[in-house]
Amino acid sequence: MLESVAGINVSRETLQDLESFASLVAKWTLKINLISKSDAGQIWERHVVDSVQIYKFAPATYSKWVDMGSGGGFPGIVMAILGKAQQPAAQFILIESDIRKATFLRTAVRELNLNAKVLAERIEAVPQQHADIVSARALASLSGLLPHISRHIGATGVALLHKGQRAGQEIAEAQRDWTFDLEDHTSFTDPDARILTLQRIASRGQ
């Protein structure tokens, strides 16, 4: 029996893992600032569903997924939950420099039995990952993200990025210094937000 979340069919087991993760976020948010307190009653729609939607833009097969600035696990842990069923051999690398948040992420990985590793380091300090997929949500402007993405993404990799109302402006600013193939999608959860997929990223200064 499959359930639909953000237009993606998931098994009952996957849905249960997503629900368990939402509960874990709610529990830990009482102790550390994983999400804003005002979002505590809207974790499912505002964070889980919003994260799930980017999976539809992921390649059909992949071996390594890197999530930068994983914070409360959105989208990194959510992607690892989906990958557990759909791409069980794939490894997920979650980069989060905040020690308390990294501790939470490791707890989620352990409790949900995910094939994921948490790196409690700054993104620029992490060795190059050569990832098939790089994701980031609410981390930095596109211009700020691209140096990190280009360092960690493989030659044929894809970046999946959540962006808000300023997406168009961020794209224009980034294109001054970078070239990339871009697809721009309307967010499933917010008509003013965008999901960007980028490939063949290169600095104009190279």
PDB file of C-alpha atoms in Angstrom:
ATOM      1  CA  MET A   1       0.000   0.000   0.000  1.00  0.00           C
ATOM      2  CA  LEU A   2       1.553   3.301  -1.105  1.00  0.00           C
ATOM      3  CA  GLU A   3       0.829   6.744   0.278  1.00  0.00           C
ATOM      4  CA  SER A   4       1.442  10.028  -1.544  1.00  0.00           C
ATOM      5  CA  VAL A   5       3.557  12.751   0.064  1.00  0.00           C
ATOM      6  CA  ALA A   6       4.277  15.865  -2.025  1.00  0.00           C
ATOM      7  CA  GLY A   7       3.367  13.897  -5.131  1.00  0.00           C
ATOM      8  CA  ILE A   8       5.795  11.071  -4.339  1.00  0.00           C
ATOM      9  CA  ASN A   9       4.526   7.561  -3.604  1.00  0.00           C
ATOM     10  CA  VAL A  10       6.013   6.133  -0.414  1.00  0.00           C
ATOM     11  CA  SER A  11       5.497   2.863   1.434  1.00  0.00           C
ATOM     12  CA  ARG A  12       3.708   2.676   4.765  1.00  0.00           C
ATOM     13  CA  GLU A  13       7.090   1.954   6.406  1.00  0.00           C
ATOM     14  CA  THR A  14       8.605   5.084   4.867  1.00  0.00           C
ATOM     15  CA  LEU A  15       5.617   7.150   5.964  1.00  0.00           C
ATOM     16  CA  GLN A  16       6.019   5.825   9.498  1.00  0.00           C
ATOM     17  CA  ASP A  17       9.705   6.789   9.463  1.00  0.00           C
ATOM     18  CA  LEU A  18       8.811  10.299   8.303  1.00  0.00           C
ATOM     19  CA  GLU A  19       6.206  10.600  11.061  1.00  0.00           C
ATOM     20  CA  SER A  20       8.686   9.293  13.645  1.00  0.00           C
ATOM     21  CA  PHE A  21      11.230  11.845  12.493  1.00  0.00           C
ATOM     22  CA  ALA A  22       8.693  14.681  12.758  1.00  0.00           C
ATOM     23  CA  SER A  23       7.977  13.589  16.341  1.00  0.00           C
ATOM     24  CA  LEU A  24      11.709  13.498  17.104  1.00  0.00           C
ATOM     25  CA  VAL A  25      12.126  17.037  15.770  1.00  0.00           C
ATOM     26  CA  ALA A  26       9.226  18.245  17.925  1.00  0.00           C
ATOM     27  CA  LYS A  27      10.756  16.620  21.007  1.00  0.00           C
ATOM     28  CA  TRP A  28      14.258  18.017  20.470  1.00  0.00           C
ATOM     29  CA  THR A  29      13.020  21.489  19.502  1.00  0.00           C
ATOM     30  CA  LEU A  30      11.958  21.903  23.123  1.00  0.00           C
ATOM     31  CA  LYS A  31      15.658  21.678  24.035  1.00  0.00           C
ATOM     32  CA  ILE A  32      17.555  23.146  21.082  1.00  0.00           C
ATOM     33  CA  ASN A  33      16.594  25.444  18.226  1.00  0.00           C
ATOM     34  CA  LEU A  34      16.085  22.941  15.386  1.00  0.00           C
ATOM     35  CA  ILE A  35      13.187  24.908  13.912  1.00  0.00           C
ATOM     36  CA  SER A  36      11.455  28.076  15.028  1.00  0.00           C
ATOM     37  CA  LYS A  37       9.046  27.653  17.919  1.00  0.00           C
ATOM     38  CA  SER A  38       6.257  29.075  15.734  1.00  0.00           C
ATOM     39  CA  ASP A  39       6.744  26.155  13.319  1.00  0.00           C
ATOM     40  CA  ALA A  40       6.460  23.476  16.010  1.00  0.00           C
ATOM     41  CA  GLY A  41       2.810  22.795  15.178  1.00  0.00           C
ATOM     42  CA  GLN A  42       3.458  22.714  11.427  1.00  0.00           C
ATOM     43  CA  ILE A  43       6.464  20.418  11.173  1.00  0.00           C
ATOM     44  CA  TRP A  44       4.804  18.027   8.730  1.00  0.00           C
ATOM     45  CA  GLU A  45       3.696  20.519   6.067  1.00  0.00           C
ATOM     46  CA  ARG A  46       6.299  23.245   6.485  1.00  0.00           C
ATOM     47  CA  HIS A  47       9.347  21.018   6.850  1.00  0.00           C
ATOM     48  CA  VAL A  48       8.732  17.329   6.066  1.00  0.00           C
ATOM     49  CA  VAL A  49       6.555  17.756   2.963  1.00  0.00           C
ATOM     50  CA  ASP A  50       8.644  20.724   1.821  1.00  0.00           C
ATOM     51  CA  SER A  51      11.733  18.503   2.009  1.00  0.00           C
ATOM     52  CA  VAL A  52      10.157  15.419   0.418  1.00  0.00           C
ATOM     53  CA  GLN A  53       9.267  17.310  -2.767  1.00  0.00           C
ATOM     54  CA  ILE A  54      12.877  17.649  -3.950  1.00  0.00           C
ATOM     55  CA  TYR A  55      13.266  13.867  -4.215  1.00  0.00           C
ATOM     56  CA  LYS A  56      11.226  13.862  -7.430  1.00  0.00           C
ATOM     57  CA  PHE A  57      14.050  15.814  -9.076  1.00  0.00           C
ATOM     58  CA  ALA A  58      16.780  13.404  -7.963  1.00  0.00           C
ATOM     59  CA  PRO A  59      18.387  11.056 -10.527  1.00  0.00           C
ATOM     60  CA  ALA A  60      16.871   7.580 -10.719  1.00  0.00           C
ATOM     61  CA  THR A  61      20.083   6.081  -9.345  1.00  0.00           C
ATOM     62  CA  TYR A  62      22.811   7.580  -7.176  1.00  0.00           C
ATOM     63  CA  SER A  63      25.503   6.418  -4.749  1.00  0.00           C
ATOM     64  CA  LYS A  64      26.291   9.466  -2.604  1.00  0.00           C
ATOM     65  CA  TRP A  65      24.051  12.326  -1.499  1.00  0.00           C
ATOM     66  CA  VAL A  66      25.572  15.251   0.395  1.00  0.00           C
ATOM     67  CA  ASP A  67      23.338  17.628   2.358  1.00  0.00           C
ATOM     68  CA  MET A  68      25.031  20.879   3.345  1.00  0.00           C
ATOM     69  CA  GLY A  69      24.055  22.702   6.527  1.00  0.00           C
ATOM     70  CA  SER A  70      21.664  19.939   7.573  1.00  0.00           C
ATOM     71  CA  GLY A  71      20.451  21.727  10.723  1.00  0.00           C
ATOM     72  CA  GLY A  72      17.299  19.992  11.931  1.00  0.00           C
ATOM     73  CA  GLY A  73      17.538  17.332   9.225  1.00  0.00           C
ATOM     74  CA  PHE A  74      15.666  19.114   6.458  1.00  0.00           C
ATOM     75  CA  PRO A  75      16.120  17.891   3.838  1.00  0.00           C
ATOM     76  CA  GLY A  76      19.037  15.569   4.711  1.00  0.00           C
ATOM     77  CA  ILE A  77      17.358  13.126   7.097  1.00  0.00           C
ATOM     78  CA  VAL A  78      14.160  13.176   5.042  1.00  0.00           C
ATOM     79  CA  MET A  79      16.153  12.289   1.912  1.00  0.00           C
ATOM     80  CA  ALA A  80      17.914   9.463   3.778  1.00  0.00           C
ATOM     81  CA  ILE A  81      14.518   8.104   4.867  1.00  0.00           C
ATOM     82  CA  LEU A  82      13.288   8.072   1.257  1.00  0.00           C
ATOM     83  CA  GLY A  83      16.574   6.643   0.049  1.00  0.00           C
ATOM     84  CA  LYS A  84      16.422   3.832   2.604  1.00  0.00           C
ATOM     85  CA  ALA A  85      13.577   2.292   0.581  1.00  0.00           C
ATOM     86  CA  GLN A  86      14.321   3.532  -2.926  1.00  0.00           C
ATOM     87  CA  GLN A  87      18.145   3.492  -3.046  1.00  0.00           C
ATOM     88  CA  PRO A  88      19.239   1.334  -0.075  1.00  0.00           C
ATOM     89  CA  ALA A  89      22.923   1.115  -1.057  1.00  0.00           C
ATOM     90  CA  ALA A  90      23.341   4.893  -1.302  1.00  0.00           C
ATOM     91  CA  GLN A  91      25.187   6.794   1.417  1.00  0.00           C
ATOM     92  CA  PHE A  92      24.008  10.125   2.777  1.00  0.00           C
ATOM     93  CA  ILE A  93      26.512  12.634   4.150  1.00  0.00           C
ATOM     94  CA  LEU A  94      25.050  15.329   6.403  1.00  0.00           C
ATOM     95  CA  ILE A  95      27.303  18.324   7.077  1.00  0.00           C
ATOM     96  CA  GLU A  96      26.403  20.375  10.154  1.00  0.00           C
ATOM     97  CA  SER A  97      28.926  22.425  12.144  1.00  0.00           C
ATOM     98  CA  ASP A  98      26.654  23.060  15.156  1.00  0.00           C
ATOM     99  CA  ILE A  99      27.566  20.320  17.648  1.00  0.00           C
ATOM    100  CA  ARG A 100      24.120  20.164  19.271  1.00  0.00           C
ATOM    101  CA  LYS A 101      22.366  19.853  15.925  1.00  0.00           C
ATOM    102  CA  ALA A 102      24.917  17.255  14.790  1.00  0.00           C
ATOM    103  CA  THR A 103      24.145  15.269  17.949  1.00  0.00           C
ATOM    104  CA  PHE A 104      20.449  15.399  17.080  1.00  0.00           C
ATOM    105  CA  LEU A 105      21.156  14.272  13.512  1.00  0.00           C
ATOM    106  CA  ARG A 106      23.199  11.307  14.761  1.00  0.00           C
ATOM    107  CA  THR A 107      20.341  10.369  17.082  1.00  0.00           C
ATOM    108  CA  ALA A 108      17.898  10.427  14.161  1.00  0.00           C
ATOM    109  CA  VAL A 109      20.259   8.340  11.994  1.00  0.00           C
ATOM    110  CA  ARG A 110      20.569   5.745  14.761  1.00  0.00           C
ATOM    111  CA  GLU A 111      16.885   5.585  15.729  1.00  0.00           C
ATOM    112  CA  LEU A 112      15.674   5.396  12.125  1.00  0.00           C
ATOM    113  CA  ASN A 113      18.433   3.007  10.999  1.00  0.00           C
ATOM    114  CA  LEU A 114      19.605   5.195   8.136  1.00  0.00           C
ATOM    115  CA  ASN A 115      22.661   4.760   5.921  1.00  0.00           C
ATOM    116  CA  ALA A 116      23.912   8.230   6.782  1.00  0.00           C
ATOM    117  CA  LYS A 117      27.002   9.840   8.285  1.00  0.00           C
ATOM    118  CA  VAL A 118      27.033  13.170  10.099  1.00  0.00           C
ATOM    119  CA  LEU A 119      30.101  15.403   9.737  1.00  0.00           C
ATOM    120  CA  ALA A 120      30.227  18.016  12.515  1.00  0.00           C
ATOM    121  CA  GLU A 121      32.489  20.372  10.571  1.00  0.00           C
ATOM    122  CA  ARG A 122      32.276  23.533   8.542  1.00  0.00           C
ATOM    123  CA  ILE A 123      31.452  22.835   4.895  1.00  0.00           C
ATOM    124  CA  GLU A 124      34.750  24.265   3.655  1.00  0.00           C
ATOM    125  CA  ALA A 125      36.709  21.994   6.049  1.00  0.00           C
ATOM    126  CA  VAL A 126      35.131  18.761   4.783  1.00  0.00           C
ATOM    127  CA  PRO A 127      37.205  16.813   2.215  1.00  0.00           C
ATOM    128  CA  GLN A 128      35.841  16.885  -1.332  1.00  0.00           C
ATOM    129  CA  GLN A 129      32.920  14.467  -1.573  1.00  0.00           C
ATOM    130  CA  HIS A 130      32.442  13.902  -5.347  1.00  0.00           C
ATOM    131  CA  ALA A 131      28.715  13.566  -4.680  1.00  0.00           C
ATOM    132  CA  ASP A 132      26.066  12.498  -7.166  1.00  0.00           C
ATOM    133  CA  ILE A 133      23.621  14.876  -5.465  1.00  0.00           C
ATOM    134  CA  VAL A 134      24.153  17.945  -3.271  1.00  0.00           C
ATOM    135  CA  SER A 135      21.226  19.539  -1.441  1.00  0.00           C
ATOM    136  CA  ALA A 136      20.791  22.610   0.758  1.00  0.00           C
ATOM    137  CA  ARG A 137      17.794  24.346   2.296  1.00  0.00           C
ATOM    138  CA  ALA A 138      17.686  27.812   3.874  1.00  0.00           C
ATOM    139  CA  LEU A 139      21.476  27.934   4.099  1.00  0.00           C
ATOM    140  CA  ALA A 140      22.817  30.813   1.975  1.00  0.00           C
ATOM    141  CA  SER A 141      22.298  32.754  -1.235  1.00  0.00           C
ATOM    142  CA  LEU A 142      22.967  30.913  -4.485  1.00  0.00           C
ATOM    143  CA  SER A 143      26.211  32.879  -4.926  1.00  0.00           C
ATOM    144  CA  GLY A 144      27.225  31.825  -1.428  1.00  0.00           C
ATOM    145  CA  LEU A 145      26.354  28.176  -2.045  1.00  0.00           C
ATOM    146  CA  LEU A 146      28.018  27.637  -5.418  1.00  0.00           C
ATOM    147  CA  PRO A 147      31.650  27.623  -4.235  1.00  0.00           C
ATOM    148  CA  HIS A 148      30.779  24.856  -1.750  1.00  0.00           C
ATOM    149  CA  ILE A 149      28.599  22.922  -4.179  1.00  0.00           C
ATOM    150  CA  SER A 150      31.209  23.021  -6.936  1.00  0.00           C
ATOM    151  CA  ARG A 151      33.795  21.645  -4.516  1.00  0.00           C
ATOM    152  CA  HIS A 152      31.697  18.715  -3.333  1.00  0.00           C
ATOM    153  CA  ILE A 153      29.714  17.729  -6.434  1.00  0.00           C
ATOM    154  CA  GLY A 154      30.842  15.123  -8.952  1.00  0.00           C
ATOM    155  CA  ALA A 155      31.327  15.908 -12.641  1.00  0.00           C
ATOM    156  CA  THR A 156      27.878  14.587 -13.558  1.00  0.00           C
ATOM    157  CA  GLY A 157      26.213  15.493 -10.267  1.00  0.00           C
ATOM    158  CA  VAL A 158      23.096  17.569  -9.643  1.00  0.00           C
ATOM    159  CA  ALA A 159      22.397  20.195  -6.977  1.00  0.00           C
ATOM    160  CA  LEU A 160      18.855  20.365  -5.546  1.00  0.00           C
ATOM    161  CA  LEU A 161      18.157  23.641  -3.774  1.00  0.00           C
ATOM    162  CA  HIS A 162      15.184  25.169  -1.963  1.00  0.00           C
ATOM    163  CA  LYS A 163      14.849  28.870  -2.719  1.00  0.00           C
ATOM    164  CA  GLY A 164      12.371  31.563  -1.713  1.00  0.00           C
ATOM    165  CA  GLN A 165      10.878  34.634  -3.343  1.00  0.00           C
ATOM    166  CA  ARG A 166      14.306  36.051  -4.232  1.00  0.00           C
ATOM    167  CA  ALA A 167      15.218  33.032  -6.379  1.00  0.00           C
ATOM    168  CA  GLY A 168      15.205  34.992  -9.641  1.00  0.00           C
ATOM    169  CA  GLN A 169      17.435  37.705  -8.203  1.00  0.00           C
ATOM    170  CA  GLU A 170      19.822  35.126  -6.721  1.00  0.00           C
ATOM    171  CA  ILE A 171      20.089  33.324 -10.065  1.00  0.00           C
ATOM    172  CA  ALA A 172      20.901  36.562 -11.901  1.00  0.00           C
ATOM    173  CA  GLU A 173      23.548  37.486  -9.322  1.00  0.00           C
ATOM    174  CA  ALA A 174      25.115  34.011  -9.421  1.00  0.00           C
ATOM    175  CA  GLN A 175      25.303  34.005 -13.216  1.00  0.00           C
ATOM    176  CA  ARG A 176      27.753  36.920 -13.108  1.00  0.00           C
ATOM    177  CA  ASP A 177      30.442  34.623 -11.710  1.00  0.00           C
ATOM    178  CA  TRP A 178      29.190  31.117 -12.522  1.00  0.00           C
ATOM    179  CA  THR A 179      27.854  29.080 -15.411  1.00  0.00           C
ATOM    180  CA  PHE A 180      25.401  26.226 -14.847  1.00  0.00           C
ATOM    181  CA  ASP A 181      22.512  24.350 -16.432  1.00  0.00           C
ATOM    182  CA  LEU A 182      19.368  25.322 -14.546  1.00  0.00           C
ATOM    183  CA  GLU A 183      15.840  23.991 -14.139  1.00  0.00           C
ATOM    184  CA  ASP A 184      13.463  26.128 -12.084  1.00  0.00           C
ATOM    185  CA  HIS A 185      10.406  24.473 -10.491  1.00  0.00           C
ATOM    186  CA  THR A 186       7.528  25.915  -8.468  1.00  0.00           C
ATOM    187  CA  SER A 187       7.517  24.627  -4.892  1.00  0.00           C
ATOM    188  CA  PHE A 188       4.806  22.096  -4.011  1.00  0.00           C
ATOM    189  CA  THR A 189       4.212  23.792  -0.648  1.00  0.00           C
ATOM    190  CA  ASP A 190       4.601  27.491  -1.515  1.00  0.00           C
ATOM    191  CA  PRO A 191       3.739  29.044  -4.907  1.00  0.00           C
ATOM    192  CA  ASP A 192       6.216  31.862  -4.233  1.00  0.00           C
ATOM    193  CA  ALA A 193       9.118  29.496  -3.521  1.00  0.00           C
ATOM    194  CA  ARG A 194      11.257  27.568  -6.008  1.00  0.00           C
ATOM    195  CA  ILE A 195      13.139  24.306  -6.294  1.00  0.00           C
ATOM    196  CA  LEU A 196      16.275  24.734  -8.390  1.00  0.00           C
ATOM    197  CA  THR A 197      18.198  21.915 -10.042  1.00  0.00           C
ATOM    198  CA  LEU A 198      21.707  22.791 -11.222  1.00  0.00           C
ATOM    199  CA  GLN A 199      24.221  20.780 -13.224  1.00  0.00           C
ATOM    200  CA  ARG A 200      27.555  21.418 -14.949  1.00  0.00           C
ATOM    201  CA  ILE A 201      28.503  24.151 -12.491  1.00  0.00           C
ATOM    202  CA  ALA A 202      31.682  26.078 -13.293  1.00  0.00           C
ATOM    203  CA  SER A 203      33.260  29.333 -12.181  1.00  0.00           C
ATOM    204  CA  ARG A 204      33.665  31.933 -14.931  1.00  0.00           C
ATOM    205  CA  GLY A 205      37.120  32.555 -13.529  1.00  0.00           C
ATOM    206  CA  GLN A 206      38.340  29.023 -14.268  1.00  0.00           C
TER     207      GLN A 206
END
